[in-house]
CSV table of C-alpha atoms in Angstrom, one decimal:
chain,number,residue,atom,x,y,z
J,1179,MET,CA,26.4,-7.1,-2.4
J,1180,GLY,CA,23.4,-9.4,-1.5
J,1181,TYR,CA,19.9,-8.9,-0.3
J,1182,ASP,CA,17.2,-10.0,2.3
J,1183,VAL,CA,13.4,-10.5,1.8
J,1184,ASN,CA,11.1,-9.5,4.7
J,1185,TYR,CA,8.8,-12.4,3.6
J,1186,ASN,CA,7.1,-14.2,6.5
J,1187,ALA,CA,4.8,-17.0,5.6
J,1188,LEU,CA,2.9,-17.0,8.9
J,1189,ASP,CA,3.2,-13.8,10.9
J,1190,TYR,CA,2.2,-14.2,14.7
J,1191,ALA,CA,-0.6,-11.6,14.1
J,1192,GLN,CA,-2.3,-14.0,11.6
J,1193,SER,CA,-3.3,-16.3,14.4
J,1194,ARG,CA,-6.2,-14.0,15.2
J,1195,GLN,CA,-7.2,-14.2,11.5
J,1196,ILE,CA,-7.1,-18.0,11.6
J,1197,CYS,CA,-9.3,-18.0,14.6
J,1198,GLN,CA,-11.8,-15.8,12.8
J,1199,GLN,CA,-11.8,-18.1,9.9
J,1200,VAL,CA,-12.4,-21.2,12.1
J,1201,TYR,CA,-15.2,-19.3,13.8
J,1202,GLY,CA,-16.9,-18.6,10.5
J,1203,GLN,CA,-16.4,-22.3,9.3
J,1204,LEU,CA,-18.1,-23.5,12.5
J,1205,GLN,CA,-20.9,-21.3,12.1
J,1206,SER,CA,-21.3,-22.6,8.5
J,1207,VAL,CA,-21.3,-26.2,9.9
J,1208,GLU,CA,-23.8,-25.3,12.7
J,1209,THR,CA,-26.3,-23.8,10.1
J,1210,GLN,CA,-25.9,-26.8,7.8
J,1211,LEU,CA,-26.6,-29.3,10.5
J,1212,MET,CA,-29.6,-27.3,11.6
J,1213,ARG,CA,-31.0,-27.4,7.9
J,1214,ALA,CA,-30.2,-31.1,7.8
J,1215,SER,CA,-32.0,-31.9,10.9
J,1216,VAL,CA,-35.1,-29.9,9.8
J,1217,ILE,CA,-35.1,-31.6,6.4
J,1218,ALA,CA,-34.8,-35.2,8.1
J,1219,GLN,CA,-37.6,-34.3,10.3
J,1220,GLU,CA,-39.8,-33.1,7.5
J,1221,CYS,CA,-39.0,-36.3,5.6
J,1222,GLN,CA,-40.0,-38.5,8.6
J,1223,GLN,CA,-43.4,-36.5,8.9
J,1224,GLN,CA,-43.9,-36.9,5.2
J,1225,ALA,CA,-43.2,-40.6,5.2
J,1226,GLN,CA,-45.7,-41.2,8.2
J,1227,THR,CA,-48.3,-39.3,6.3
J,1228,GLN,CA,-48.0,-41.2,3.1
J,1229,CYS,CA,-47.9,-44.6,4.9
J,1230,PHE,CA,-51.0,-43.7,6.8
J,1231,ALA,CA,-52.9,-42.7,3.7
J,1232,ALA,CA,-51.8,-45.9,2.0
J,1233,GLY,CA,-52.9,-48.0,5.0
J,1234,ILE,CA,-49.5,-49.5,5.5
J,1235,GLY,CA,-47.2,-49.6,8.6
J,1236,ASN,CA,-44.6,-46.8,9.0
J,1237,ARG,CA,-41.1,-48.2,8.9
J,1238,GLY,CA,-39.2,-44.8,8.7
J,1239,TYR,CA,-37.8,-45.0,12.1
J,1240,SER,CA,-34.2,-44.3,10.8
J,1241,LEU,CA,-35.3,-40.9,9.6
J,1242,GLY,CA,-36.2,-39.9,13.3
J,1243,ILE,CA,-33.0,-41.4,14.5
J,1244,LEU,CA,-31.2,-39.4,11.8
J,1245,ALA,CA,-33.0,-36.1,12.9
J,1246,ASP,CA,-32.1,-36.7,16.6
J,1247,LYS,CA,-28.4,-37.3,15.7
J,1248,LEU,CA,-28.3,-34.1,13.5
J,1249,ARG,CA,-29.9,-32.1,16.2
J,1250,THR,CA,-27.3,-33.5,18.7
J,1251,GLY,CA,-24.6,-32.5,16.3
J,1252,TYR,CA,-26.2,-29.1,15.8
J,1253,HIS,CA,-26.0,-28.4,19.6
J,1254,HIS,CA,-22.4,-29.7,19.8
J,1255,ALA,CA,-21.5,-27.2,16.8
J,1256,THR,CA,-23.2,-24.4,18.7
J,1257,GLU,CA,-20.9,-25.0,21.6
J,1258,ALA,CA,-17.9,-25.1,19.5
J,1259,VAL,CA,-19.0,-21.8,17.8
J,1260,ILE,CA,-19.2,-20.2,21.2
J,1261,ASP,CA,-15.8,-21.6,22.4
J,1262,ALA,CA,-14.2,-20.5,19.1
J,1263,ARG,CA,-15.6,-17.0,19.5
J,1264,ARG,CA,-14.2,-16.7,23.0
J,1265,LEU,CA,-10.8,-17.9,21.7
J,1266,GLU,CA,-10.8,-15.5,18.9
J,1267,GLU,CA,-11.4,-12.7,21.5
J,1268,LYS,CA,-8.8,-13.8,23.8
J,1269,VAL,CA,-6.1,-14.3,21.0
J,1270,GLY,CA,-7.1,-10.8,19.9
J,1271,ALA,CA,-6.8,-9.3,23.3
J,1272,ALA,CA,-3.4,-11.1,23.8
J,1273,ILE,CA,-2.0,-9.8,20.7
J,1274,GLU,CA,-3.1,-6.1,21.5
J,1275,ASN,CA,-1.6,-6.5,25.0
J,1276,TYR,CA,1.7,-7.9,23.5
J,1277,VAL,CA,1.9,-5.1,20.8
J,1278,ARG,CA,1.1,-2.5,23.5
J,1279,ALA,CA,3.7,-3.8,25.9
J,1280,GLU,CA,6.2,-4.2,23.2
J,1281,THR,CA,5.6,-0.6,22.1
J,1282,ARG,CA,6.1,0.8,25.7
J,1283,ILE,CA,9.4,-1.1,26.0
J,1284,GLU,CA,10.7,0.1,22.7
J,1285,ASN,CA,9.6,3.6,23.2
J,1286,SER,CA,11.3,3.6,26.8
J,1287,ILE,CA,14.6,2.1,25.5
J,1288,LEU,CA,14.7,4.6,22.6
J,1289,VAL,CA,14.1,7.8,25.0
J,1290,SER,CA,16.4,6.6,27.7
J,1291,ALA,CA,19.3,5.7,25.3
J,1292,LYS,CA,18.7,8.9,23.0
J,1293,TRP,CA,22.2,10.2,23.4
J,1294,GLN,CA,23.8,6.7,22.4
J,1295,VAL,CA,21.4,6.5,19.7
J,1296,LEU,CA,22.3,9.8,18.3
J,1297,VAL,CA,25.9,9.0,18.4
J,1298,ASP,CA,25.4,5.8,16.6
J,1299,VAL,CA,23.4,7.5,14.0
J,1300,TRP,CA,26.1,10.0,13.6
J,1301,ASN,CA,28.7,7.4,13.1
J,1302,ASN,CA,26.5,5.6,10.5
J,1303,MET,CA,26.0,8.8,8.6
J,1304,ARG,CA,29.8,9.4,8.4
J,1305,ASN,CA,30.1,6.2,6.5
J,1306,ASN,CA,27.2,7.0,4.3
J,1307,ASP,CA,28.1,10.4,2.7
J,1308,SER,CA,26.7,12.2,5.6
J,1309,ARG,CA,23.0,10.8,5.1
J,1310,PRO,CA,21.4,8.5,7.5
J,1311,PRO,CA,20.7,4.9,6.3
J,1312,THR,CA,17.2,3.7,6.2
J,1313,LYS,CA,16.9,2.2,9.6
J,1314,ASP,CA,18.6,5.2,11.2
J,1315,MET,CA,16.2,7.6,9.3
J,1316,GLU,CA,13.3,5.7,10.9
J,1317,THR,CA,14.9,5.8,14.3
J,1318,ILE,CA,15.6,9.6,14.2
J,1319,LEU,CA,11.9,10.3,13.2
J,1320,LYS,CA,10.6,8.0,15.9
J,1321,LEU,CA,12.9,9.6,18.6
J,1322,LEU,CA,11.7,13.1,17.4
J,1323,VAL,CA,8.0,12.1,17.7
J,1324,LEU,CA,8.5,10.5,21.1
J,1325,LEU,CA,10.2,13.6,22.6
J,1326,SER,CA,7.6,15.9,21.4
J,1327,SER,CA,4.7,13.6,22.5
J,1328,PRO,CA,4.6,12.9,26.3
J,1329,ARG,CA,1.6,10.6,26.0
J,1330,ASP,CA,3.7,8.2,23.7
J,1331,ARG,CA,6.7,8.3,26.2
J,1332,PHE,CA,4.6,7.7,29.3
J,1333,GLY,CA,2.0,4.9,29.3
J,1334,PHE,CA,-0.3,5.6,26.4
J,1335,ALA,CA,2.1,3.9,23.8
J,1336,ARG,CA,0.3,4.0,20.5
J,1337,PRO,CA,1.7,1.6,18.0
J,1338,GLN,CA,4.7,3.1,16.3
J,1339,PRO,CA,3.3,2.9,12.7
J,1340,LEU,CA,0.2,4.7,13.9
J,1341,MET,CA,2.1,7.2,15.9
J,1342,MET,CA,4.2,8.2,13.0
J,1343,HIS,CA,1.4,8.2,10.5
J,1344,GLU,CA,-0.7,10.5,12.6
J,1345,THR,CA,2.2,12.9,13.1
J,1346,THR,CA,3.1,13.2,9.3
J,1347,GLU,CA,-0.6,13.3,8.4
J,1348,LYS,CA,-1.2,16.3,10.7
J,1349,LEU,CA,1.9,18.1,9.3
J,1350,ALA,CA,0.8,17.4,5.7
J,1351,ASP,CA,-2.8,18.6,6.5
J,1352,PHE,CA,-1.5,21.8,7.8
J,1353,LEU,CA,0.6,22.4,4.6
J,1354,SER,CA,-2.2,21.4,2.4
J,1355,THR,CA,-4.8,23.6,4.2
J,1356,TRP,CA,-2.5,26.8,4.6
J,1357,GLY,CA,0.1,26.2,1.7
J,1358,PRO,CA,0.6,28.3,-1.3
J,1359,LEU,CA,-1.0,25.6,-3.6
J,1360,ARG,CA,-4.2,25.1,-1.5
J,1361,ASN,CA,-6.4,26.5,-4.3
J,1362,LYS,CA,-5.0,24.5,-7.2
J,1363,ASP,CA,-6.3,21.2,-8.6
J,1364,LEU,CA,-4.4,18.5,-10.7
J,1365,LYS,CA,-5.6,18.3,-14.4
J,1366,LEU,CA,-4.4,16.1,-17.3
J,1367,GLY,CA,-2.4,18.2,-19.8
J,1368,ASP,CA,-0.6,17.4,-22.9
J,1369,ARG,CA,-0.1,13.7,-24.2
J,1370,GLU,CA,2.5,12.5,-26.5
J,1371,SER,CA,2.2,10.1,-29.4
J,1372,VAL,CA,2.6,6.4,-28.9
J,1373,LYS,CA,6.2,5.1,-28.9
J,1374,GLN,CA,7.8,1.8,-28.7
J,1375,VAL,CA,10.5,0.5,-26.2
J,1376,GLN,CA,12.2,-3.1,-26.6
J,1377,VAL,CA,11.9,-5.0,-23.3
J,1378,ASP,CA,13.0,-8.4,-22.1
J,1379,GLY,CA,9.7,-9.0,-20.3
J,1380,LYS,CA,11.5,-9.5,-16.8
J,1381,LEU,CA,11.4,-6.9,-14.0
J,1382,ASN,CA,14.1,-4.9,-15.8
J,1383,SER,CA,11.4,-3.9,-18.2
J,1384,TYR,CA,9.8,-1.7,-15.4
J,1385,TYR,CA,13.2,0.0,-14.7
J,1386,GLN,CA,13.5,0.7,-18.5
J,1387,LEU,CA,10.2,2.6,-18.4
J,1388,HIS,CA,11.1,4.5,-15.3
J,1389,LYS,CA,14.6,5.3,-17.0
J,1390,ILE,CA,12.6,7.0,-19.9
J,1391,LEU,CA,11.0,9.3,-17.4
J,1392,ASN,CA,14.1,9.9,-15.2
J,1393,ASP,CA,16.4,10.8,-18.1
J,1394,ALA,CA,13.9,13.2,-19.9
J,1395,ASP,CA,14.5,16.8,-20.3
J,1396,PRO,CA,13.5,19.0,-17.3
J,1397,LYS,CA,10.7,20.5,-19.6
J,1398,ASP,CA,9.1,17.1,-19.4
J,1399,ASP,CA,8.7,17.3,-15.6
J,1400,GLY,CA,5.3,16.4,-14.6
J,1401,LYS,CA,4.9,13.6,-17.0
J,1402,PHE,CA,4.2,9.9,-16.4
J,1403,ILE,CA,3.8,6.8,-18.6
J,1404,ILE,CA,1.1,4.4,-19.4
J,1405,ALA,CA,2.3,1.4,-21.3
J,1406,GLU,CA,0.4,-1.3,-22.9
J,1407,ALA,CA,1.2,-5.0,-23.2
J,1408,GLU,CA,-0.7,-8.3,-24.0
J,1409,LYS,CA,-0.3,-11.1,-21.6
J,1410,ASP,CA,-2.2,-14.5,-22.0
J,1411,GLY,CA,-4.4,-13.0,-24.7
J,1412,LYS,CA,-5.5,-10.0,-22.5
J,1413,LYS,CA,-4.5,-6.4,-22.5
J,1414,VAL,CA,-2.5,-5.3,-19.5
J,1415,TYR,CA,-1.7,-1.5,-18.7
J,1416,LEU,CA,1.2,-0.2,-16.8
J,1417,VAL,CA,1.2,3.2,-14.9
J,1418,ILE,CA,4.7,4.4,-14.3
J,1419,LEU,CA,5.1,7.4,-11.9
J,1420,PRO,CA,8.3,9.3,-11.3
J,1421,GLY,CA,10.2,10.3,-8.3
J,1422,THR,CA,10.5,13.8,-6.9
J,1423,GLN,CA,11.3,16.5,-9.4
J,1424,GLU,CA,12.4,20.2,-9.4
J,1425,GLU,CA,10.2,22.9,-8.0
J,1426,GLY,CA,9.9,25.0,-11.3
J,1427,ASP,CA,6.8,27.1,-11.4
J,1428,HIS,CA,5.0,24.9,-8.6
J,1429,ASN,CA,2.7,23.6,-11.4
J,1430,ASN,CA,4.5,20.2,-11.3
J,1431,PRO,CA,2.6,17.6,-9.2
J,1432,PHE,CA,5.8,15.6,-8.5
J,1433,ASP,CA,7.6,18.4,-6.9
J,1434,THR,CA,8.3,18.4,-3.2
J,1435,TYR,CA,4.7,19.6,-2.5
J,1436,GLY,CA,3.5,16.4,-4.2
J,1437,ILE,CA,4.8,14.6,-1.0
J,1438,VAL,CA,2.2,16.6,0.9
J,1439,ASP,CA,-0.5,15.4,-1.5
J,1440,ALA,CA,0.5,11.8,-0.8
J,1441,PHE,CA,0.4,12.2,2.9
J,1442,SER,CA,-2.4,14.6,3.3
J,1443,LEU,CA,-4.8,13.8,0.5
J,1444,GLU,CA,-3.8,10.1,0.0
J,1445,SER,CA,-3.2,11.1,-3.6
J,1446,GLU,CA,-6.8,11.3,-4.2
J,1447,ASN,CA,-6.2,14.3,-6.5
J,1448,PHE,CA,-4.2,11.9,-8.9
J,1449,VAL,CA,-7.0,9.6,-9.5
J,1450,GLY,CA,-9.0,11.8,-12.0
J,1451,PRO,CA,-5.9,12.6,-14.4
J,1452,ILE,CA,-4.7,9.0,-14.2
J,1453,ASN,CA,-8.2,7.5,-14.8
J,1454,GLU,CA,-8.5,9.8,-18.0
J,1455,ALA,CA,-5.1,8.9,-19.2
J,1456,LEU,CA,-6.1,5.1,-19.0
J,1457,ASP,CA,-9.2,5.8,-20.8
J,1458,ILE,CA,-7.4,7.5,-23.6
J,1459,SER,CA,-4.9,4.7,-23.7
J,1460,GLY,CA,-7.7,2.3,-24.4
J,1461,ALA,CA,-8.1,0.7,-20.9
J,1462,ARG,CA,-11.6,-0.6,-20.4
J,1463,GLU,CA,-13.6,-1.6,-17.3
J,1464,GLY,CA,-12.1,-5.0,-15.9
J,1465,ASP,CA,-8.7,-4.6,-17.7
J,1466,GLU,CA,-5.7,-5.4,-15.6
J,1467,VAL,CA,-3.6,-2.3,-14.4
J,1468,ILE,CA,-0.2,-2.6,-12.8
J,1469,LEU,CA,1.3,0.3,-11.0
J,1470,SER,CA,4.9,1.1,-10.5
J,1471,GLY,CA,6.5,4.2,-8.8
J,1472,TYR,CA,9.9,5.4,-7.9
J,1473,SER,CA,10.4,7.4,-4.7
J,1474,GLN,CA,7.6,9.8,-4.4
J,1475,GLY,CA,5.8,8.1,-7.2
J,1476,GLY,CA,5.7,5.0,-5.1
J,1477,ILE,CA,3.8,6.7,-2.3
J,1478,HIS,CA,1.2,7.7,-4.9
J,1479,ILE,CA,0.7,4.2,-6.4
J,1480,ALA,CA,0.4,2.7,-2.9
J,1481,ASN,CA,-2.4,5.1,-2.2
J,1482,LEU,CA,-4.0,4.5,-5.5
J,1483,MET,CA,-4.0,0.8,-4.9
J,1484,LYS,CA,-6.5,1.7,-2.1
J,1485,ASN,CA,-8.8,3.9,-4.1
J,1486,LYS,CA,-12.3,2.4,-4.4
J,1487,PHE,CA,-13.1,4.0,-7.8
J,1488,LEU,CA,-10.1,2.8,-9.5
J,1489,ARG,CA,-10.2,-0.6,-7.8
J,1490,LYS,CA,-13.8,-1.1,-8.9
J,1491,LYS,CA,-13.2,0.1,-12.5
J,1492,PHE,CA,-10.0,-1.9,-13.2
J,1493,LYS,CA,-8.3,-5.2,-12.0
J,1494,MET,CA,-5.7,-3.6,-9.7
J,1495,LYS,CA,-3.8,-6.3,-7.9
J,1496,LYS,CA,-0.1,-5.6,-8.4
J,1497,MET,CA,2.4,-2.8,-7.6
J,1498,LEU,CA,6.1,-2.4,-7.8
J,1499,THR,CA,8.0,0.4,-5.8
J,1500,PHE,CA,11.7,1.6,-5.8
J,1501,GLY,CA,13.1,3.5,-2.8
J,1502,SER,CA,9.7,4.6,-1.6
J,1503,PRO,CA,8.5,5.3,2.0
J,1504,ILE,CA,5.3,3.2,2.1
J,1505,GLY,CA,5.5,1.6,5.5
J,1506,HIS,CA,2.6,3.7,6.8
J,1507,ILE,CA,0.2,2.6,4.1
J,1508,ASP,CA,-2.1,-0.4,4.9
J,1509,LEU,CA,-2.6,-2.1,1.6
J,1510,PRO,CA,-5.7,-4.2,0.9
J,1511,GLU,CA,-5.0,-7.9,1.5
J,1512,ASP,CA,-5.5,-9.0,-2.1
J,1513,ILE,CA,-2.6,-6.7,-3.3
J,1514,ARG,CA,0.6,-8.3,-4.4
J,1515,SER,CA,3.3,-5.7,-4.0
J,1516,LEU,CA,7.1,-5.8,-4.4
J,1517,SER,CA,9.1,-3.1,-2.9
J,1518,ILE,CA,12.8,-2.7,-3.6
J,1519,GLU,CA,14.9,-0.8,-1.0
J,1520,ASP,CA,18.6,0.0,-0.4
J,1521,SER,CA,19.5,-0.2,3.3
J,1522,LYS,CA,21.8,2.9,2.8
J,1523,ASP,CA,19.0,4.9,1.2
J,1524,MET,CA,17.5,7.4,3.6
J,1525,VAL,CA,14.3,7.9,1.6
J,1526,PRO,CA,12.5,4.7,2.4
J,1527,GLY,CA,12.8,5.6,6.1
J,1528,THR,CA,11.4,9.1,5.9
J,1529,ASP,CA,8.0,7.9,7.0
J,1530,GLY,CA,9.5,6.5,10.3
J,1531,VAL,CA,8.3,2.9,9.9
J,1532,GLU,CA,9.3,-0.3,8.2
J,1533,ASN,CA,7.1,-1.8,5.4
J,1534,LYS,CA,4.5,-4.2,6.6
J,1535,ARG,CA,5.1,-8.0,6.5
J,1536,LYS,CA,2.4,-9.9,4.7
J,1537,LYS,CA,2.6,-13.0,2.5
J,1538,ASP,CA,2.1,-11.3,-0.8
J,1539,GLN,CA,3.4,-7.8,0.3
J,1540,ILE,CA,7.1,-8.3,0.0
J,1541,THR,CA,10.1,-5.9,0.6
J,1542,VAL,CA,13.5,-6.7,-0.9
J,1543,LYS,CA,16.3,-4.8,0.9
J,1544,PHE,CA,19.7,-4.7,-0.7
J,1545,ASP,CA,22.8,-3.9,1.5
J,1546,GLY,CA,24.1,-0.9,-0.5
J,1547,PRO,CA,25.1,-0.1,-4.1
J,1548,ARG,CA,27.4,-2.4,-6.0
J,1549,PHE,CA,28.9,0.3,-8.2
J,1550,GLU,CA,29.0,3.6,-6.5
J,1551,GLU,CA,31.3,5.2,-8.9
J,1552,GLN,CA,28.8,4.9,-11.7
J,1553,LEU,CA,25.9,6.7,-9.8
J,1554,ASP,CA,24.8,10.2,-9.4
J,1555,GLU,CA,25.1,11.9,-6.0
J,1556,GLY,CA,21.7,13.8,-6.2
J,1557,LEU,CA,20.0,15.3,-3.3
J,1558,PHE,CA,19.5,12.0,-1.4
J,1559,GLY,CA,22.9,10.5,-2.3
J,1560,LYS,CA,23.9,7.6,-4.5
J,1561,PRO,CA,21.9,4.8,-2.9
J,1562,HIS,CA,18.7,6.6,-3.9
J,1563,ASP,CA,19.9,7.0,-7.6
J,1564,LEU,CA,17.4,5.1,-9.9
J,1565,ASP,CA,20.3,3.4,-11.8
J,1566,ASN,CA,21.2,1.8,-8.5
J,1567,TYR,CA,17.7,0.3,-8.2
J,1568,GLY,CA,17.9,-0.8,-11.6
J,1569,ASP,CA,21.2,-2.7,-10.8
J,1570,HIS,CA,19.3,-4.2,-7.7
J,1571,LEU,CA,16.6,-5.5,-10.1
J,1572,LYS,CA,19.2,-7.2,-12.3
J,1573,GLU,CA,20.9,-8.8,-9.3
J,1574,MET,CA,17.6,-10.1,-8.2
J,1575,VAL,CA,16.5,-11.5,-11.4
J,1576,ASP,CA,19.8,-12.9,-11.9
J,1577,ASN,CA,20.1,-14.6,-8.5
J,1578,PRO,CA,16.5,-15.0,-7.3
J,1579,ILE,CA,15.7,-16.8,-4.1
J,1580,PRO,CA,12.8,-19.2,-3.8
J,1581,ASP,CA,10.5,-16.7,-2.1
J,1582,LEU,CA,10.7,-14.5,-5.0
J,1583,HIS,CA,10.0,-17.0,-7.9
J,1584,GLU,CA,6.2,-16.6,-7.8
J,1585,ASN,CA,6.7,-12.7,-7.8
J,1586,LEU,CA,9.0,-12.7,-10.6
J,1587,ARG,CA,6.5,-14.8,-12.5
J,1588,GLU,CA,3.5,-12.5,-11.7
J,1589,PHE,CA,5.1,-9.4,-12.8
J,1590,ALA,CA,6.6,-10.7,-16.0
J,1591,LEU,CA,5.6,-9.2,-19.2
J,1592,PRO,CA,5.9,-10.5,-22.8
J,1593,PRO,CA,9.2,-9.8,-24.2
J,1594,GLY,CA,9.5,-7.6,-27.3
J,1595,PRO,CA,8.2,-4.2,-28.3
J,1596,LEU,CA,6.1,-2.5,-25.7
J,1597,ASN,CA,3.9,0.4,-26.7
J,1598,TYR,CA,4.0,3.5,-24.3
J,1599,ARG,CA,2.8,7.2,-24.2
J,1600,LYS,CA,3.7,10.0,-21.9
J,1601,PHE,CA,0.9,12.1,-20.2
J,1602,LYS,CA,1.5,15.3,-18.3
J,1603,ILE,CA,-0.4,16.4,-15.1
J,1604,GLU,CA,-0.4,20.0,-14.2
J,1605,ARG,CA,-1.6,22.0,-11.3
J,1606,LYS,CA,-4.4,24.4,-12.3
J,1607,GLU,CA,-5.9,27.2,-10.4
J,1608,ARG,CA,-9.2,26.1,-9.0
J,1609,PRO,CA,-12.1,28.2,-10.5
J,1610,ARG,CA,-13.1,31.2,-8.3
J,1611,ASN,CA,-16.5,31.1,-6.7
J,1612,THR,CA,-17.5,34.6,-7.9
J,1613,LYS,CA,-21.1,34.3,-6.3
J,1614,HIS,CA,-19.6,33.5,-2.9
J,1615,GLU,CA,-17.0,36.4,-3.2
J,1616,LYS,CA,-19.9,38.7,-4.1
J,1617,TRP,CA,-21.9,37.6,-1.2
J,1618,GLU,CA,-18.9,38.1,1.2
J,1619,GLU,CA,-18.3,41.6,-0.2
J,1620,GLU,CA,-21.8,42.6,0.3
J,1621,LYS,CA,-21.8,41.2,3.8
J,1622,TYR,CA,-18.6,43.1,4.6
J,1623,SER,CA,-20.2,46.3,3.2
J,1624,SER,CA,-23.5,46.1,5.2
J,1625,GLY,CA,-21.4,45.4,8.3
J,1626,ARG,CA,-19.6,48.7,7.9
């Protein structure tokens, strides 16, 4: 079927970053020239003192000339630093003005052409099992937000990623605060014994681990995998998180309410259980940890890649997602991410924005399933089926384009048996503050 990569070696927005780097380098040159000038002057003074004490003539004129030249260079460097700073500010302002103007135009076009947009979306849905493709899903959400927010339709024009993120975050905050599970925390539950799976060491290995979770019995809902490999003589740990699962008894953190945790809490409540499971698996401070998530699991791992505690404890620099809406998440610059999407899958578009374009944060988008008759329909349609993403991985590994060679190498694992273990996370009722409740009861009684 074919695929595209959103890789962009030099995005226009990086021009400001380049200006900042030049500004910093010029500041360093300025400082070094100043120090060299002072040292040359001190050397000249020392030479004069020693010659005078020895009763000989001072011939260290070149040191004085060198000091003067260095001072002149320092003044020129100072002027260059000032000019670089002004250029950086102007480039930054130009980029902000451009983004703001572009956003106003996009918002105006989208609102003014809303009926035609809706007709186009409807026609696309008819050809996609009554589900909006990724791009149309993003368009629908943007349009809904614009129609409900006059300040974004007229003049203010927040950037669309910010606009969408704030809207979903507020909704998630409301559900988190007033929802039925607000008094529950996530705790690590049962753990299974260590098992082995044979892998080829390529990206397909990650799909194999996800497949173990995806094909498990419903009683295993709430479980995730930690696998252990050895690469270049060092231990590497893989954290594999599943997609959205059945509601059950509401104690499964990967049910639909888990999406609220991802948007409202930025998956902070997953940090403790996952850190504990890594400790049990033998991971030590400084060990490399690679995270991979499917659907909802991809949102959680993208959030965890920003977590300061985990990033300080472990070497967390790589993540792999399948069919996950993570465009609203701003990953640290040192993260290498590979996100696999299907253009007919509605789920990656449910946050309303495309994934960001950065040198080491790449999205590979396929133009639909190759073998639809072999896929399960599911709630979100065949394009969102994990097996579809497994086939996309195979196609990408079999026919890689040059831009992907480095990522395929970075995510590769040693072929052979891979040890893994399943852990379960459960929602547990938060301990009641009986002292506070007693105080509230006494306060209420005295008030009567």
